[in-house]
């Protein structure tokens, strides 16, 4: 709906219209809406009444230029439909809201140029922090790219937060919040080995993905701790999706690989593998034991319920927000590591003799 503003033109009401209705200056209205300066309760009440009566909506661009308004955080991930990412995003949003910040979410679909464009936009908006989530290619090129992003954000008074990603070179202006990928995988594989399994099929992720590499290292070190060396043929690479688990499991069965247990890099991969095992007439855990990683909610609802590694995804998101908002200029860089633990359910049992 259009109305005549204070200058007689047709359009939405302006901050001057609100000021005229409330009997205060436009700068006072800005102070009330921005919340950056103390204003008397009576003045705040008059301004907010005028805002409601005029149905005034502040121009976000003008507020950004003026440096007022609700402070923002940006949360960037590859795929918002991934259950673990969704829970991390929930933690970020809840904690940001609790602390009075607006959370903007960007799903890049793995497109690095889309990621850069969004980060540049957030830098221009002087967002408090940009939180990048999830495993990524752990290569020198990617580390250099992240370091440049960290420097760009720092130059604008913002902060790069790597959540569930490996740290960068010392001295880089970055906050790192991650969890013990390798330790969790080591503990899980040790549990499966303790049941008597010696041929454990590992359905992993992309070879250069930092998260996938950490989980594969845990699989290997658990074997080595028992004086064993896993058969290279039992280590297969894909990605972290259900479709990958289904495809890799069918491929392993078609190749006639001998194994008594399967360790999947994620619960989604485990779900796909479980379907392929059922399709082949193999029961879990009577015929083959199966374990996952992440402990996303539906893991307990699979049949049988899935033994997995619990990752505190929501707390990871909350901690990322609390840490970056609690920083003061000149504070040393943070690198926090959260623990993981094995959740034992019914999908792993001793191998049949």
mmCIF file of C-alpha atoms in Angstrom:
data_model
loop_
_atom_site.group_PDB
_atom_site.id
_atom_site.type_symbol
_atom_site.label_atom_id
_atom_site.label_comp_id
_atom_site.label_asym_id
_atom_site.label_seq_id
_atom_site.Cartn_x
_atom_site.Cartn_y
_atom_site.Cartn_z
ATOM 1 C CA UNK A 1 0.000 0.000 0.000
ATOM 2 C CA UNK A 2 1.380 3.437 -0.904
ATOM 3 C CA UNK A 3 0.886 6.615 1.065
ATOM 4 C CA UNK A 4 1.996 10.197 0.840
ATOM 5 C CA UNK A 5 5.202 10.690 2.765
ATOM 6 C CA UNK A 6 6.169 13.878 4.573
ATOM 7 C CA UNK A 7 7.425 15.485 1.353
ATOM 8 C CA UNK A 8 4.089 14.837 -0.389
ATOM 9 C CA UNK A 9 5.378 12.105 -2.703
ATOM 10 C CA UNK A 10 3.748 8.728 -3.093
ATOM 11 C CA UNK A 11 5.618 5.833 -1.527
ATOM 12 C CA UNK A 12 6.363 4.055 1.696
ATOM 13 C CA UNK A 13 6.756 6.068 4.844
ATOM 14 C CA UNK A 14 10.256 7.280 5.642
ATOM 15 C CA UNK A 15 12.142 7.724 8.879
ATOM 16 C CA UNK A 16 11.224 11.429 8.717
ATOM 17 C CA UNK A 17 7.529 10.508 8.729
ATOM 18 C CA UNK A 18 8.077 8.450 11.867
ATOM 19 C CA UNK A 19 9.993 11.317 13.467
ATOM 20 C CA UNK A 20 7.219 13.798 12.649
ATOM 21 C CA UNK A 21 4.529 11.486 14.057
ATOM 22 C CA UNK A 22 6.520 10.869 17.260
ATOM 23 C CA UNK A 23 7.587 14.502 17.663
ATOM 24 C CA UNK A 24 11.295 13.704 17.710
ATOM 25 C CA UNK A 25 14.234 14.066 15.344
ATOM 26 C CA UNK A 26 15.094 11.534 12.643
ATOM 27 C CA UNK A 27 18.366 10.807 14.461
ATOM 28 C CA UNK A 28 16.405 9.902 17.597
ATOM 29 C CA UNK A 29 14.322 7.437 15.574
ATOM 30 C CA UNK A 30 17.575 5.921 14.260
ATOM 31 C CA UNK A 31 18.868 5.542 17.813
ATOM 32 C CA UNK A 32 15.684 3.815 18.932
ATOM 33 C CA UNK A 33 15.614 1.407 15.969
ATOM 34 C CA UNK A 34 19.338 0.753 16.047
ATOM 35 C CA UNK A 35 19.484 0.132 19.778
ATOM 36 C CA UNK A 36 23.023 1.492 19.867
ATOM 37 C CA UNK A 37 22.399 4.493 22.173
ATOM 38 C CA UNK A 38 20.421 4.972 25.407
ATOM 39 C CA UNK A 39 16.991 6.536 24.877
ATOM 40 C CA UNK A 40 14.378 7.304 27.522
ATOM 41 C CA UNK A 41 11.524 4.839 27.897
ATOM 42 C CA UNK A 42 8.933 7.537 27.070
ATOM 43 C CA UNK A 43 10.735 8.508 23.852
ATOM 44 C CA UNK A 44 11.185 4.875 22.824
ATOM 45 C CA UNK A 45 7.473 4.260 23.425
ATOM 46 C CA UNK A 46 6.449 7.248 21.240
ATOM 47 C CA UNK A 47 8.755 6.210 18.431
ATOM 48 C CA UNK A 48 7.654 2.585 18.430
ATOM 49 C CA UNK A 49 3.986 3.635 18.482
ATOM 50 C CA UNK A 50 4.630 5.811 15.421
ATOM 51 C CA UNK A 51 6.435 2.905 13.711
ATOM 52 C CA UNK A 52 3.390 0.664 14.250
ATOM 53 C CA UNK A 53 0.865 3.285 13.200
ATOM 54 C CA UNK A 54 2.750 4.066 9.971
ATOM 55 C CA UNK A 55 3.694 0.442 9.299
ATOM 56 C CA UNK A 56 7.257 1.665 8.841
ATOM 57 C CA UNK A 57 9.897 -0.787 7.588
ATOM 58 C CA UNK A 58 13.514 0.341 7.826
ATOM 59 C CA UNK A 59 15.656 0.154 4.707
ATOM 60 C CA UNK A 60 18.233 -2.521 5.506
ATOM 61 C CA UNK A 61 20.745 -1.023 3.059
ATOM 62 C CA UNK A 62 20.489 2.390 4.667
ATOM 63 C CA UNK A 63 20.905 0.843 8.104
ATOM 64 C CA UNK A 64 23.980 -1.034 6.942
ATOM 65 C CA UNK A 65 25.532 2.149 5.527
ATOM 66 C CA UNK A 66 24.735 3.988 8.736
ATOM 67 C CA UNK A 67 26.226 1.178 10.805
ATOM 68 C CA UNK A 68 23.051 0.655 12.827
ATOM 69 C CA UNK A 69 20.399 -2.018 13.021
ATOM 70 C CA UNK A 70 20.475 -5.638 14.080
ATOM 71 C CA UNK A 71 24.066 -6.979 13.922
ATOM 72 C CA UNK A 72 24.438 -10.001 11.672
ATOM 73 C CA UNK A 73 26.307 -13.270 11.407
ATOM 74 C CA UNK A 74 26.648 -15.254 8.178
ATOM 75 C CA UNK A 75 26.502 -19.059 8.075
ATOM 76 C CA UNK A 76 27.845 -20.654 4.861
ATOM 77 C CA UNK A 77 27.543 -24.341 3.973
ATOM 78 C CA UNK A 78 27.486 -26.522 0.873
ATOM 79 C CA UNK A 79 24.111 -28.214 1.342
ATOM 80 C CA UNK A 80 21.499 -27.114 3.853
ATOM 81 C CA UNK A 81 19.518 -30.340 3.313
ATOM 82 C CA UNK A 82 22.263 -32.443 4.939
ATOM 83 C CA UNK A 83 21.001 -33.481 8.408
ATOM 84 C CA UNK A 84 24.273 -32.777 10.229
ATOM 85 C CA UNK A 85 24.568 -29.354 8.550
ATOM 86 C CA UNK A 86 20.957 -28.568 9.409
ATOM 87 C CA UNK A 87 21.554 -29.274 13.100
ATOM 88 C CA UNK A 88 24.687 -27.145 13.095
ATOM 89 C CA UNK A 89 22.745 -24.331 11.401
ATOM 90 C CA UNK A 90 20.066 -24.663 14.068
ATOM 91 C CA UNK A 91 22.682 -24.206 16.776
ATOM 92 C CA UNK A 92 24.110 -21.126 15.069
ATOM 93 C CA UNK A 93 20.687 -19.544 14.555
ATOM 94 C CA UNK A 94 19.480 -20.223 18.094
ATOM 95 C CA UNK A 95 22.614 -18.841 19.735
ATOM 96 C CA UNK A 96 22.793 -15.830 17.413
ATOM 97 C CA UNK A 97 19.163 -15.014 18.171
ATOM 98 C CA UNK A 98 19.743 -15.409 21.913
ATOM 99 C CA UNK A 99 22.598 -12.924 21.699
ATOM 100 C CA UNK A 100 20.613 -10.422 19.644
ATOM 101 C CA UNK A 101 22.117 -11.110 16.221
ATOM 102 C CA UNK A 102 20.461 -11.860 12.905
ATOM 103 C CA UNK A 103 21.735 -15.025 11.185
ATOM 104 C CA UNK A 104 21.960 -15.114 7.379
ATOM 105 C CA UNK A 105 22.318 -18.560 5.782
ATOM 106 C CA UNK A 106 23.873 -19.284 2.390
ATOM 107 C CA UNK A 107 23.887 -22.707 0.732
ATOM 108 C CA UNK A 108 26.553 -22.769 -1.999
ATOM 109 C CA UNK A 109 25.984 -26.238 -3.517
ATOM 110 C CA UNK A 110 29.758 -26.600 -3.432
ATOM 111 C CA UNK A 111 30.328 -23.677 -5.821
ATOM 112 C CA UNK A 112 33.458 -21.790 -4.626
ATOM 113 C CA UNK A 113 32.594 -18.705 -6.698
ATOM 114 C CA UNK A 114 29.142 -18.519 -5.103
ATOM 115 C CA UNK A 115 30.835 -18.794 -1.725
ATOM 116 C CA UNK A 116 33.238 -15.958 -2.541
ATOM 117 C CA UNK A 117 30.449 -13.702 -3.830
ATOM 118 C CA UNK A 118 28.446 -14.199 -0.642
ATOM 119 C CA UNK A 119 31.455 -13.610 1.609
ATOM 120 C CA UNK A 120 32.286 -10.419 -0.272
ATOM 121 C CA UNK A 121 28.715 -9.222 0.184
ATOM 122 C CA UNK A 122 28.926 -9.979 3.915
ATOM 123 C CA UNK A 123 32.240 -8.133 4.141
ATOM 124 C CA UNK A 124 30.642 -5.084 2.517
ATOM 125 C CA UNK A 125 27.786 -5.307 5.022
ATOM 126 C CA UNK A 126 30.344 -5.485 7.861
ATOM 127 C CA UNK A 127 28.832 -8.631 9.296
ATOM 128 C CA UNK A 128 30.271 -9.620 12.663
ATOM 129 C CA UNK A 129 31.505 -13.007 11.436
ATOM 130 C CA UNK A 130 31.284 -15.454 8.562
ATOM 131 C CA UNK A 131 30.997 -19.082 9.709
ATOM 132 C CA UNK A 132 32.073 -21.662 7.113
ATOM 133 C CA UNK A 133 30.880 -25.181 7.842
ATOM 134 C CA UNK A 134 31.716 -28.703 6.776
ATOM 135 C CA UNK A 135 34.618 -30.676 5.344
ATOM 136 C CA UNK A 136 36.540 -29.283 2.412
ATOM 137 C CA UNK A 137 39.457 -30.162 0.195
ATOM 138 C CA UNK A 138 42.507 -29.961 2.465
ATOM 139 C CA UNK A 139 44.956 -28.749 -0.174
ATOM 140 C CA UNK A 140 47.581 -25.956 -0.171
ATOM 141 C CA UNK A 141 45.457 -24.067 -2.699
ATOM 142 C CA UNK A 142 42.369 -24.226 -0.507
ATOM 143 C CA UNK A 143 44.324 -23.202 2.594
ATOM 144 C CA UNK A 144 45.693 -20.174 0.722
ATOM 145 C CA UNK A 145 42.184 -19.313 -0.421
ATOM 146 C CA UNK A 146 40.816 -19.489 3.133
ATOM 147 C CA UNK A 147 43.726 -17.386 4.432
ATOM 148 C CA UNK A 148 42.955 -14.662 1.872
ATOM 149 C CA UNK A 149 39.287 -14.718 2.892
ATOM 150 C CA UNK A 150 40.277 -14.436 6.559
ATOM 151 C CA UNK A 151 42.478 -11.421 5.813
ATOM 152 C CA UNK A 152 39.752 -9.719 3.747
ATOM 153 C CA UNK A 153 37.189 -10.135 6.501
ATOM 154 C CA UNK A 154 39.613 -8.977 9.184
ATOM 155 C CA UNK A 155 40.328 -5.815 7.174
ATOM 156 C CA UNK A 156 36.617 -4.980 7.412
ATOM 157 C CA UNK A 157 36.421 -5.689 11.142
ATOM 158 C CA UNK A 158 34.791 -9.079 10.586
ATOM 159 C CA UNK A 159 35.998 -12.575 11.483
ATOM 160 C CA UNK A 160 36.259 -15.888 9.653
ATOM 161 C CA UNK A 161 35.126 -18.926 11.662
ATOM 162 C CA UNK A 162 35.915 -22.424 10.407
ATOM 163 C CA UNK A 163 33.423 -24.855 11.909
ATOM 164 C CA UNK A 164 34.314 -28.527 11.458
ATOM 165 C CA UNK A 165 37.189 -27.554 9.156
ATOM 166 C CA UNK A 166 40.961 -27.887 9.648
ATOM 167 C CA UNK A 167 42.976 -24.934 10.996
ATOM 168 C CA UNK A 168 45.050 -22.579 8.843
ATOM 169 C CA UNK A 169 48.622 -21.356 9.198
ATOM 170 C CA UNK A 170 49.602 -19.771 12.534
ATOM 171 C CA UNK A 171 48.908 -16.053 12.613
ATOM 172 C CA UNK A 172 45.916 -16.214 10.271
ATOM 173 C CA UNK A 173 43.005 -14.172 11.702
ATOM 174 C CA UNK A 174 40.624 -17.100 12.038
ATOM 175 C CA UNK A 175 38.639 -18.924 14.713
ATOM 176 C CA UNK A 176 38.545 -22.731 14.395
ATOM 177 C CA UNK A 177 35.875 -24.863 16.086
ATOM 178 C CA UNK A 178 36.161 -28.528 15.152
ATOM 179 C CA UNK A 179 35.554 -31.990 16.554
ATOM 180 C CA UNK A 180 37.718 -35.081 16.826
ATOM 181 C CA UNK A 181 37.006 -36.843 13.532
ATOM 182 C CA UNK A 182 39.930 -39.213 13.733
ATOM 183 C CA UNK A 183 39.417 -40.026 17.422
ATOM 184 C CA UNK A 184 35.744 -40.833 16.872
ATOM 185 C CA UNK A 185 36.502 -43.126 13.934
ATOM 186 C CA UNK A 186 39.298 -44.820 15.887
ATOM 187 C CA UNK A 187 36.952 -45.495 18.807
ATOM 188 C CA UNK A 188 34.201 -46.805 16.526
ATOM 189 C CA UNK A 189 36.481 -49.105 14.551
ATOM 190 C CA UNK A 190 38.036 -50.339 17.811
ATOM 191 C CA UNK A 191 34.540 -51.254 19.028
ATOM 192 C CA UNK A 192 33.854 -53.234 15.844
ATOM 193 C CA UNK A 193 37.234 -54.974 16.052
ATOM 194 C CA UNK A 194 36.552 -55.833 19.696
ATOM 195 C CA UNK A 195 33.509 -57.813 18.587
ATOM 196 C CA UNK A 196 35.866 -60.111 16.655
ATOM 197 C CA UNK A 197 35.655 -58.602 13.147
ATOM 198 C CA UNK A 198 38.873 -58.550 11.117
ATOM 199 C CA UNK A 199 37.629 -57.686 7.633
ATOM 200 C CA UNK A 200 35.802 -54.375 7.909
ATOM 201 C CA UNK A 201 34.671 -52.653 4.720
ATOM 202 C CA UNK A 202 35.168 -48.869 4.924
ATOM 203 C CA UNK A 203 32.843 -46.713 2.800
ATOM 204 C CA UNK A 204 34.550 -43.327 2.813
ATOM 205 C CA UNK A 205 34.204 -39.901 1.276
ATOM 206 C CA UNK A 206 36.134 -37.937 -1.308
ATOM 207 C CA UNK A 207 39.871 -38.503 -1.107
ATOM 208 C CA UNK A 208 40.815 -34.832 -0.549
ATOM 209 C CA UNK A 209 38.005 -34.038 1.885
ATOM 210 C CA UNK A 210 39.469 -33.204 5.302
ATOM 211 C CA UNK A 211 36.595 -34.802 7.224
ATOM 212 C CA UNK A 212 36.734 -37.985 5.130
ATOM 213 C CA UNK A 213 40.486 -38.225 5.560
ATOM 214 C CA UNK A 214 40.235 -37.868 9.328
ATOM 215 C CA UNK A 215 37.667 -40.658 9.553
ATOM 216 C CA UNK A 216 39.728 -42.932 7.327
ATOM 217 C CA UNK A 217 42.807 -42.288 9.475
ATOM 218 C CA UNK A 218 40.837 -43.363 12.537
ATOM 219 C CA UNK A 219 39.844 -46.588 10.757
ATOM 220 C CA UNK A 220 43.474 -47.303 9.898
ATOM 221 C CA UNK A 221 44.963 -46.424 13.294
ATOM 222 C CA UNK A 222 42.430 -48.622 15.098
ATOM 223 C CA UNK A 223 43.656 -51.592 13.057
ATOM 224 C CA UNK A 224 47.298 -50.685 13.580
ATOM 225 C CA UNK A 225 46.796 -50.412 17.349
ATOM 226 C CA UNK A 226 45.909 -54.129 17.281
ATOM 227 C CA UNK A 227 48.827 -55.055 15.067
ATOM 228 C CA UNK A 228 46.603 -55.349 11.989
ATOM 229 C CA UNK A 229 46.819 -53.814 8.534
ATOM 230 C CA UNK A 230 43.485 -53.302 6.729
ATOM 231 C CA UNK A 231 43.148 -54.794 3.255
ATOM 232 C CA UNK A 232 43.387 -51.874 0.774
ATOM 233 C CA UNK A 233 40.625 -53.503 -1.287
ATOM 234 C CA UNK A 234 38.236 -52.897 1.635
ATOM 235 C CA UNK A 235 38.709 -49.105 1.548
ATOM 236 C CA UNK A 236 36.321 -47.490 -0.941
ATOM 237 C CA UNK A 237 35.787 -43.791 -1.702
ATOM 238 C CA UNK A 238 32.610 -41.967 -2.641
ATOM 239 C CA UNK A 239 30.908 -39.042 -0.973
ATOM 240 C CA UNK A 240 28.817 -38.504 2.151
ATOM 241 C CA UNK A 241 25.384 -39.226 0.626
ATOM 242 C CA UNK A 242 22.918 -42.082 0.899
ATOM 243 C CA UNK A 243 23.245 -42.675 -2.852
ATOM 244 C CA UNK A 244 26.993 -43.147 -2.476
ATOM 245 C CA UNK A 245 26.523 -45.700 0.304
ATOM 246 C CA UNK A 246 24.043 -47.665 -1.790
ATOM 247 C CA UNK A 247 26.286 -47.592 -4.880
ATOM 248 C CA UNK A 248 29.487 -48.541 -3.062
ATOM 249 C CA UNK A 249 27.790 -51.356 -1.162
ATOM 250 C CA UNK A 250 26.383 -52.849 -4.355
ATOM 251 C CA UNK A 251 29.794 -52.539 -5.990
ATOM 252 C CA UNK A 252 31.507 -54.307 -3.075
ATOM 253 C CA UNK A 253 29.005 -57.161 -3.226
ATOM 254 C CA UNK A 254 29.313 -57.422 -7.014
ATOM 255 C CA UNK A 255 33.110 -57.661 -6.703
ATOM 256 C CA UNK A 256 32.756 -60.486 -4.204
ATOM 257 C CA UNK A 257 34.719 -58.705 -1.475
ATOM 258 C CA UNK A 258 34.893 -60.680 1.757
ATOM 259 C CA UNK A 259 33.924 -58.714 4.867
ATOM 260 C CA UNK A 260 31.930 -59.294 8.034
ATOM 261 C CA UNK A 261 31.328 -55.639 8.969
ATOM 262 C CA UNK A 262 30.865 -52.276 7.275
ATOM 263 C CA UNK A 263 32.002 -48.927 8.669
ATOM 264 C CA UNK A 264 30.397 -46.009 6.811
ATOM 265 C CA UNK A 265 31.839 -42.489 6.842
ATOM 266 C CA UNK A 266 28.416 -40.992 7.677
ATOM 267 C CA UNK A 267 25.021 -42.197 8.825
ATOM 268 C CA UNK A 268 23.614 -41.238 5.414
ATOM 269 C CA UNK A 269 26.173 -43.513 3.742
ATOM 270 C CA UNK A 270 25.250 -46.245 6.241
ATOM 271 C CA UNK A 271 21.547 -45.862 5.359
ATOM 272 C CA UNK A 272 22.299 -46.422 1.671
ATOM 273 C CA UNK A 273 24.510 -49.402 2.492
ATOM 274 C CA UNK A 274 21.783 -50.889 4.682
ATOM 275 C CA UNK A 275 19.301 -50.766 1.807
ATOM 276 C CA UNK A 276 21.790 -52.470 -0.521
ATOM 277 C CA UNK A 277 22.449 -55.195 2.046
ATOM 278 C CA UNK A 278 18.710 -55.807 2.465
ATOM 279 C CA UNK A 279 18.305 -55.955 -1.314
ATOM 280 C CA UNK A 280 21.023 -58.616 -1.432
ATOM 281 C CA UNK A 281 19.242 -60.670 1.226
ATOM 282 C CA UNK A 282 21.818 -59.954 3.936
ATOM 283 C CA UNK A 283 20.567 -59.213 7.429
ATOM 284 C CA UNK A 284 22.141 -56.732 9.844
ATOM 285 C CA UNK A 285 23.783 -57.653 12.183
ATOM 286 C CA UNK A 286 23.258 -61.402 11.741
ATOM 287 C CA UNK A 287 24.913 -61.499 8.325
ATOM 288 C CA UNK A 288 26.911 -58.271 8.324
ATOM 289 C CA UNK A 289 27.498 -55.691 11.055
ATOM 290 C CA UNK A 290 27.082 -52.025 10.131
ATOM 291 C CA UNK A 291 28.227 -48.768 11.768
ATOM 292 C CA UNK A 292 27.905 -45.101 10.790
ATOM 293 C CA UNK A 293 29.147 -41.702 11.889
ATOM 294 C CA UNK A 294 27.382 -38.468 13.014
ATOM 295 C CA UNK A 295 24.473 -39.803 15.125
ATOM 296 C CA UNK A 296 21.857 -37.850 13.210
ATOM 297 C CA UNK A 297 18.336 -38.352 14.655
ATOM 298 C CA UNK A 298 17.084 -40.990 12.230
ATOM 299 C CA UNK A 299 20.043 -43.277 13.025
ATOM 300 C CA UNK A 300 18.113 -44.653 16.003
ATOM 301 C CA UNK A 301 15.038 -45.246 13.828
ATOM 302 C CA UNK A 302 16.739 -47.475 11.255
ATOM 303 C CA UNK A 303 16.178 -51.215 11.544
ATOM 304 C CA UNK A 304 18.224 -52.229 13.348
ATOM 305 C CA UNK A 305 19.130 -49.000 15.181
ATOM 306 C CA UNK A 306 22.543 -47.837 14.017
ATOM 307 C CA UNK A 307 25.742 -47.970 16.056
ATOM 308 C CA UNK A 308 27.493 -44.688 15.285
ATOM 309 C CA UNK A 309 29.675 -41.833 16.537
ATOM 310 C CA UNK A 310 27.930 -38.914 18.204
ATOM 311 C CA UNK A 311 29.025 -35.506 16.908
ATOM 312 C CA UNK A 312 27.709 -32.504 18.889
ATOM 313 C CA UNK A 313 26.582 -30.634 15.772
ATOM 314 C CA UNK A 314 24.217 -28.203 17.462
ATOM 315 C CA UNK A 315 26.682 -27.401 20.246
ATOM 316 C CA UNK A 316 29.361 -26.900 17.586
ATOM 317 C CA UNK A 317 27.193 -24.189 16.022
ATOM 318 C CA UNK A 318 26.361 -22.590 19.365
ATOM 319 C CA UNK A 319 30.007 -22.586 20.457
ATOM 320 C CA UNK A 320 31.102 -20.985 17.189
ATOM 321 C CA UNK A 321 28.732 -18.076 17.811
ATOM 322 C CA UNK A 322 29.595 -17.690 21.512
ATOM 323 C CA UNK A 323 33.315 -17.771 20.793
ATOM 324 C CA UNK A 324 33.364 -15.215 18.005
ATOM 325 C CA UNK A 325 30.963 -12.828 19.736
ATOM 326 C CA UNK A 326 32.972 -13.077 22.943
ATOM 327 C CA UNK A 327 36.178 -11.954 21.242
ATOM 328 C CA UNK A 328 37.860 -8.635 21.904
ATOM 329 C CA UNK A 329 40.277 -6.970 19.465
ATOM 330 C CA UNK A 330 43.755 -8.341 20.005
ATOM 331 C CA UNK A 331 42.620 -11.621 21.576
ATOM 332 C CA UNK A 332 44.748 -14.611 20.520
ATOM 333 C CA UNK A 333 43.362 -16.871 17.807
ATOM 334 C CA UNK A 334 41.144 -19.705 19.041
ATOM 335 C CA UNK A 335 41.320 -23.375 18.058
ATOM 336 C CA UNK A 336 38.773 -25.426 19.981
ATOM 337 C CA UNK A 337 38.351 -29.197 19.632
ATOM 338 C CA UNK A 338 35.144 -30.903 20.792
ATOM 339 C CA UNK A 339 35.041 -34.568 21.716
ATOM 340 C CA UNK A 340 33.017 -37.366 20.108
ATOM 341 C CA UNK A 341 31.866 -40.706 21.484
ATOM 342 C CA UNK A 342 30.557 -44.037 20.253
ATOM 343 C CA UNK A 343 26.830 -44.729 20.589
ATOM 344 C CA UNK A 344 26.318 -48.505 20.751
ATOM 345 C CA UNK A 345 23.059 -49.788 19.285
ATOM 346 C CA UNK A 346 21.925 -53.034 17.691
ATOM 347 C CA UNK A 347 23.601 -52.927 14.254
ATOM 348 C CA UNK A 348 26.956 -54.366 15.375
ATOM 349 C CA UNK A 349 27.402 -57.877 16.781
ATOM 350 C CA UNK A 350 30.049 -60.581 16.813
ATOM 351 C CA UNK A 351 30.629 -62.212 13.392
ATOM 352 C CA UNK A 352 29.057 -65.572 12.786
ATOM 353 C CA UNK A 353 31.544 -68.437 13.038
#
